[in-house]
Tab-separated table of C-alpha atoms in Angstrom:
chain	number	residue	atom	x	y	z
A	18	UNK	CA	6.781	43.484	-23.929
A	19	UNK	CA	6.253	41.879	-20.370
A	20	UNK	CA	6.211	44.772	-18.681
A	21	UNK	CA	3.305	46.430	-20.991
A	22	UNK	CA	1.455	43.144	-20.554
A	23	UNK	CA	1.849	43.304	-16.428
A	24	UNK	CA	0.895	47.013	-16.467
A	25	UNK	CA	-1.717	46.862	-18.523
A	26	UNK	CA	-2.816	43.582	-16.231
A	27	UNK	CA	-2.638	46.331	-13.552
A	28	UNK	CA	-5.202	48.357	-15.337
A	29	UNK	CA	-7.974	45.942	-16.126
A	30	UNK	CA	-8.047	44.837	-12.402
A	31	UNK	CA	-8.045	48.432	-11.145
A	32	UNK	CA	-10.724	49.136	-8.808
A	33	UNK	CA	-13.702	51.639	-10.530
A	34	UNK	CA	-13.635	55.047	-9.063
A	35	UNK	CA	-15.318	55.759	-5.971
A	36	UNK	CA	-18.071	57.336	-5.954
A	37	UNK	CA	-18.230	60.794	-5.115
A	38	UNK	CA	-21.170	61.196	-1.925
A	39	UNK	CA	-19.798	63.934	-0.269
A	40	UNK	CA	-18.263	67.390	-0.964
A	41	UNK	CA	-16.855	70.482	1.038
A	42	UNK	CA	-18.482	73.555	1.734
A	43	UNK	CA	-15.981	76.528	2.673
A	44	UNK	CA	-16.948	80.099	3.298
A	45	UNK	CA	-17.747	83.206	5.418
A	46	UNK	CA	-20.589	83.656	7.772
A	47	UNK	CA	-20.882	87.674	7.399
A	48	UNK	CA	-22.772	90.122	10.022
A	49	UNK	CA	-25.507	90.346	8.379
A	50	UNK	CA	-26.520	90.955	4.363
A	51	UNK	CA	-24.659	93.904	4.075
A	52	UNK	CA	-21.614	93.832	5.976
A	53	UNK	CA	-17.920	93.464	5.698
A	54	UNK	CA	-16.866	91.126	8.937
A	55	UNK	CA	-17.036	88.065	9.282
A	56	UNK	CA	-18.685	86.156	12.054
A	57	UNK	CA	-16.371	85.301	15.156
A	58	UNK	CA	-17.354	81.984	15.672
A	59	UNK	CA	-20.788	81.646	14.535
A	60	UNK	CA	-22.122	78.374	14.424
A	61	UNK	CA	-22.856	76.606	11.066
A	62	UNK	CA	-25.318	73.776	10.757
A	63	UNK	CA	-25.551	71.335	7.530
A	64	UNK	CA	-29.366	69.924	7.111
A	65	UNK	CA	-30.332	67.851	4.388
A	66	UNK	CA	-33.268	67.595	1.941
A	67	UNK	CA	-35.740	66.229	4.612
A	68	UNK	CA	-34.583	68.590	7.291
A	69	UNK	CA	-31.693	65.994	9.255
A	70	UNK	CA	-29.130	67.813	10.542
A	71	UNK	CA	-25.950	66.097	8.873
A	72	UNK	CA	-23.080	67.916	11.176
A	73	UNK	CA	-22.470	71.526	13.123
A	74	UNK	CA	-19.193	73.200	12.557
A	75	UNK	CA	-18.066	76.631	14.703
A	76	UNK	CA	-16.581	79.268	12.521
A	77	UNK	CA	-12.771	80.423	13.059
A	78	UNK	CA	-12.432	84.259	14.575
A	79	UNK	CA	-12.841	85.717	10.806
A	80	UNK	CA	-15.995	83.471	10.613
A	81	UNK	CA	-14.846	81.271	7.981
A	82	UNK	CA	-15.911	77.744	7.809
A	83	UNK	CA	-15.582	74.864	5.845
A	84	UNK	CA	-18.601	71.579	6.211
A	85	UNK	CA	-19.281	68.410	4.354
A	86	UNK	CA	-22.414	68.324	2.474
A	87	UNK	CA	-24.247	65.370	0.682
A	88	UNK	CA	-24.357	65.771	-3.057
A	89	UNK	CA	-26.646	65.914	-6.008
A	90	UNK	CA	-29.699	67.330	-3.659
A	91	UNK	CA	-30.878	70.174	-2.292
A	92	UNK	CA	-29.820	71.142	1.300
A	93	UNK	CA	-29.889	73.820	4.192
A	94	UNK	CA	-27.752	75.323	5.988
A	95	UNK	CA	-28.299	77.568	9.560
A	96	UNK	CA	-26.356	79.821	10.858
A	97	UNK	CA	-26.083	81.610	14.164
A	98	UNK	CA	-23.827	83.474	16.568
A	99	UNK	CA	-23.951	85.269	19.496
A	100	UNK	CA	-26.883	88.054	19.556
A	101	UNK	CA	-27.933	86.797	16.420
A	102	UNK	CA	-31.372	84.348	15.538
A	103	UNK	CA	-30.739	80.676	13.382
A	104	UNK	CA	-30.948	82.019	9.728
A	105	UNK	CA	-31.562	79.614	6.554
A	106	UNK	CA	-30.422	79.132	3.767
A	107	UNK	CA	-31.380	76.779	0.699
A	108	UNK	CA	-28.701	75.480	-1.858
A	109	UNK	CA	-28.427	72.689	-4.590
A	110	UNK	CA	-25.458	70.848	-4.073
A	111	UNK	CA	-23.418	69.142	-7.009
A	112	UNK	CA	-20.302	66.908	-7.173
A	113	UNK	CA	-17.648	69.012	-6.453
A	114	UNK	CA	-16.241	71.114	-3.993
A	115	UNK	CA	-17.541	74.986	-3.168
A	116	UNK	CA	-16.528	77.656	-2.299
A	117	UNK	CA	-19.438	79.986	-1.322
A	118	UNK	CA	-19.022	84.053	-2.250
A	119	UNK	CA	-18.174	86.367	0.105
A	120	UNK	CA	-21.640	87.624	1.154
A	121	UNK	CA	-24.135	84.550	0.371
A	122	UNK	CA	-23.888	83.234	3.677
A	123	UNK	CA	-24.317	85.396	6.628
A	124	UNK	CA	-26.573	85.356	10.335
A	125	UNK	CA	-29.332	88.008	11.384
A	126	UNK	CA	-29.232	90.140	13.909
A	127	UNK	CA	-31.724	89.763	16.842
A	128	UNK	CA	-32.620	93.379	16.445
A	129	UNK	CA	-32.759	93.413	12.664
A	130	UNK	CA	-35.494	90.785	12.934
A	131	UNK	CA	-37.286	92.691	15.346
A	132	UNK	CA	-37.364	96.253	13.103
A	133	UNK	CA	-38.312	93.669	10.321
A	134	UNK	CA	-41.401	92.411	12.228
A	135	UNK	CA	-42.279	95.944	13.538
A	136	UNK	CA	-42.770	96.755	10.110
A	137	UNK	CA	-45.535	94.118	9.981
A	138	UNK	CA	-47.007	95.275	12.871
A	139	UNK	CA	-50.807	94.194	13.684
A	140	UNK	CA	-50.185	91.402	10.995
A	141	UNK	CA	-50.492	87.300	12.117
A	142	UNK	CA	-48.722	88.743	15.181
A	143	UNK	CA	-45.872	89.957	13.444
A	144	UNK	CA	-43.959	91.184	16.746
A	145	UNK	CA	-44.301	87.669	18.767
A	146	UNK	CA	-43.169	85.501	16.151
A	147	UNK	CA	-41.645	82.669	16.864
A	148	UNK	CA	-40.717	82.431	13.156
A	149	UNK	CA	-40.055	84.401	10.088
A	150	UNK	CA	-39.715	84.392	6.504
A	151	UNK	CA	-39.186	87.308	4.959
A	152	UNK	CA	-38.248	88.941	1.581
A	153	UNK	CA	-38.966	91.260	-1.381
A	154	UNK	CA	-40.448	89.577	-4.907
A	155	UNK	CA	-38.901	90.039	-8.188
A	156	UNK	CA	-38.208	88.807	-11.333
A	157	UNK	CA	-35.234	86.428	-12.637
A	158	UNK	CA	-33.541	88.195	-15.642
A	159	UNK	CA	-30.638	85.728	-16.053
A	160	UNK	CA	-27.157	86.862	-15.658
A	161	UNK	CA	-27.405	90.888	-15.058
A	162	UNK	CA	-24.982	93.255	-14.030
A	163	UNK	CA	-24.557	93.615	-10.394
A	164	UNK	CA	-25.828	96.845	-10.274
A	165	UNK	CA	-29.059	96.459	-12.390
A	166	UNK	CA	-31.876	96.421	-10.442
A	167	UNK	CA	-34.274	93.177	-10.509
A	168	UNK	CA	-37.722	94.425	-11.719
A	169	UNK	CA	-40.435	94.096	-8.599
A	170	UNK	CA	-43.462	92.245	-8.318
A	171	UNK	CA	-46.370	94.234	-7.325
A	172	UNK	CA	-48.919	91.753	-7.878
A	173	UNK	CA	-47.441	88.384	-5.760
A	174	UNK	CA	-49.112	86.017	-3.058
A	175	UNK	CA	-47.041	84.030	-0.603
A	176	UNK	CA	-48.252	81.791	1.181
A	177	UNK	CA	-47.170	78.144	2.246
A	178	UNK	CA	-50.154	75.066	2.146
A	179	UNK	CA	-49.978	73.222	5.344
A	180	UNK	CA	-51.490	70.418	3.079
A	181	UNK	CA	-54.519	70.143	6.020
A	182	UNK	CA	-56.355	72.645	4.734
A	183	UNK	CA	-54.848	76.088	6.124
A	184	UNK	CA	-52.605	78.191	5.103
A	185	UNK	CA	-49.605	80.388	6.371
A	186	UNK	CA	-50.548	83.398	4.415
A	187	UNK	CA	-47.987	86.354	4.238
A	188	UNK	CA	-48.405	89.888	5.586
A	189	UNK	CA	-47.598	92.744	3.491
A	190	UNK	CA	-47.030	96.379	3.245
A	191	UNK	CA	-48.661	99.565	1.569
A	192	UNK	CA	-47.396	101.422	-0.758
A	193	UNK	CA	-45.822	103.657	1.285
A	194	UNK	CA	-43.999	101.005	3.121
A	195	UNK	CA	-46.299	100.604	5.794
A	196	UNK	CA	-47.527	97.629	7.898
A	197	UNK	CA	-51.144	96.890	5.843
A	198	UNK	CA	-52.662	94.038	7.766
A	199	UNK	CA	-55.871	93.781	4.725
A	200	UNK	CA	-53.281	93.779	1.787
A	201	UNK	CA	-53.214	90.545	-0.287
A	202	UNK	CA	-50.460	91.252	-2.487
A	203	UNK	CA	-46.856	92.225	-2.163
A	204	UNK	CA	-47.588	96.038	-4.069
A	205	UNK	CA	-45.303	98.783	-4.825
A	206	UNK	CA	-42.576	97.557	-2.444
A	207	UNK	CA	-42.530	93.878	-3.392
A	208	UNK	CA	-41.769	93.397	0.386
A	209	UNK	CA	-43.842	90.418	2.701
A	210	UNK	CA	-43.176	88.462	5.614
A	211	UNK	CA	-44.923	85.085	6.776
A	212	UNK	CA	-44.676	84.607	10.807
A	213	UNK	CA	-44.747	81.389	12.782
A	214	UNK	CA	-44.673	79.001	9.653
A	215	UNK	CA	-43.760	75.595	11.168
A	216	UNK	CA	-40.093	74.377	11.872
A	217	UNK	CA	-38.779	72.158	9.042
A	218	UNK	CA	-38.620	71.577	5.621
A	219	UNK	CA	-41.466	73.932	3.907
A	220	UNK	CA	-42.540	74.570	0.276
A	221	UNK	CA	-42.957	78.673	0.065
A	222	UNK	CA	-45.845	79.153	-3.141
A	223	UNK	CA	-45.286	82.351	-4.860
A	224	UNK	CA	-47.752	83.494	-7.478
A	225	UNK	CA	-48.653	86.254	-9.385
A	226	UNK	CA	-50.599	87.882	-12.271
A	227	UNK	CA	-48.793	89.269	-15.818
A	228	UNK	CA	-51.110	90.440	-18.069
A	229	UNK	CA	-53.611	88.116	-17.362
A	230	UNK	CA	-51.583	85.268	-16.793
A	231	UNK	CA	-50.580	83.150	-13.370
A	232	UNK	CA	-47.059	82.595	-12.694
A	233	UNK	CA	-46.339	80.089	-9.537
A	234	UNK	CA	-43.268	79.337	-8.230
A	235	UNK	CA	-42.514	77.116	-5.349
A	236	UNK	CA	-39.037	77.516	-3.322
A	237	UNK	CA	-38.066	74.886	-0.689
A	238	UNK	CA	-37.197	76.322	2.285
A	239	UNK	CA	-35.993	75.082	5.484
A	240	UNK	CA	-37.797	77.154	8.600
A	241	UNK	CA	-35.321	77.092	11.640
A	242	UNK	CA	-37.289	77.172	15.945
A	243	UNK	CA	-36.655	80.966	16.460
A	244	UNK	CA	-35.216	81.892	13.444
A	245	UNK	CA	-35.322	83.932	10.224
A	246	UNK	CA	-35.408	82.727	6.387
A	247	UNK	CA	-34.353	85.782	4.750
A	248	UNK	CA	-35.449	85.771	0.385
A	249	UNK	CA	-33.673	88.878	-0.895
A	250	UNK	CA	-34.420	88.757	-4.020
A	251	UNK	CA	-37.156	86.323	-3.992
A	252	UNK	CA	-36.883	85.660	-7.751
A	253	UNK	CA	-39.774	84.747	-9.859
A	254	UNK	CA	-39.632	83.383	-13.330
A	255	UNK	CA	-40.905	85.407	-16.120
A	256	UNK	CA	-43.880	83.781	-18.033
C-alpha cells in the first residue's frame, strides 16, 4: 500500500506536458516540378506568418532537408540552389512532425522563369521582372485520383490589392496560348502571371464568374526579391 500511495504522490506532482511550439519539417528540394533529383545542396529558408525568416538550412547532396517550423499557423518556405531563382511556398503547419511528399517542394530554374515570362511578353514588363507569380486556375474537387484532371477556370481575375489604392493585376494569355497583353481573364488555358508584386507576405485575390455567380478566393502568399511563386493548380472553390 505505501508504495501505491508514493507513486501515485509521484503523479499528482508531475509536471503538465510541455507544450508543443515547434515541429520538424523533413523533405526533398526536387529540380524543378517535374523532376526526379533532388537538389544538391539547395538552400531552404523557414519564414513565418508575417514574413520573419525563422532559420536557413542547406540541403544534403540528394537535397533532402529537415527544418523546425512554428506550429498551428501558416508559414513559407524558399528555396534556392545554384542556377536556380528563391521559389515559395505556402503551408499550414499543425502539431506534429512532417514529412513533405516527394515532389511538393522543389526550386525553379533561372531559365524556366525566363520561358515563363517570355510567354507574357509585352505584359507589366513580363521579361524584366524582378518578381513573379505564376500559375494555372482550377477548381478544388476534393480527393481525386491522381490522374483526373482539375477542371479549368476560364473566367478568373488575379490580382493582389496593395490596400493604397492600386493594384498588381495579372497578365494573361489567349486562347491559343499566347502572350495577350488586353486579356482580363485567365481563358481557355487557365494560365496568368503577376510580375513585380512586392517582396513579403501578400494576399493573391482570385475571382471568377459561374453562372452568374462570384466566387473569390484569397491565398496568402509569400513573394521572395528575385524570385518565383509558382500556383500549379491554383485551386478555386466551387460555389
Amino acid at each position: 500500500m505505501r508504495s501505491s500511495v508514493l507513486i501515485l504522490a509521484g503523479m499528482l506532482t508531475a509536471c503538465p506536458p510541455k507544450p508543443i511550439t515547434e515541429i520538424t519539417i523533413t523533405g526533398t528540394v526536387f529540380d524543378g516540378p517535374d523532376s526526379i533529383d533532388g537538389l544538391s545542396e539547395a538552400t531552404v529558408e523557414l519564414r513565418t506568418v508575417d514574413g520573419t525568416l525563422m532559420r536557413t538550412v542547406s540541403a544534403n547532396s540528394s537535397g533532402q532537408f529537415a527544418i523546425q517550423a512554428p506550429t498551428g499557423q501558416p508559414i513559407f518556405m524558399v528555396t534556392n540552389g545554384f542556377d536556380h531563382v528563391p521559389t515559395s511556398f505556402t503551408f499550414n503547419v499543425g502539431t506534429v512532425d512532417v514529412a513533405v511528399p516527394d515532389g511538393v517542394v522543389w526550386a525553379r530554374r533561372t531559365s524556366i522563369l525566363a520561358e515563363i515570362q517570355a510567354d507574357f511578353a509585352g505584359c507589366n514588363n513580363a521579361e524584366s521582372a524582378q518578381t513573379t507569380i505564376d500559375g494555372d486556375v482550377r477548381i478544388y474537387l476534393g480527393d481525386v485520383e491522381e490522374d483526373d484532371e482539375l477542371p479549368i477556370v476560364t473566367t478568373a481575375l488575379v490580382y493582389i490589392d496593395n490596400e493604397d489604392g492600386t493594384l498588381d493585376a495579372a497578365c494573361y494569355l489567349d486562347d491559343s496560348g499566347a502572350s495577350a497583353p488586353d486579356a482580363n481573364v485567365t481563358g481557355m488555358t487557365g494560365r496568368y502571371a503577376l510580375f513585380d508584386a512586392r517582396e513579403g507576405p501578400r494576399v493573391l485575390t482570385v475571382t471568377y464568374d459561374a453562372d452568374g455567380t462570384t466566387i473569390t478566393n484569397e491565398l496568402l502568399v509569400y513573394v521572395p526579391d528575385g524570385g518565383d511563386v509558382p500556383l500549379y493548380p491554383t485551386l478555386v472553390s466551387f460555389l
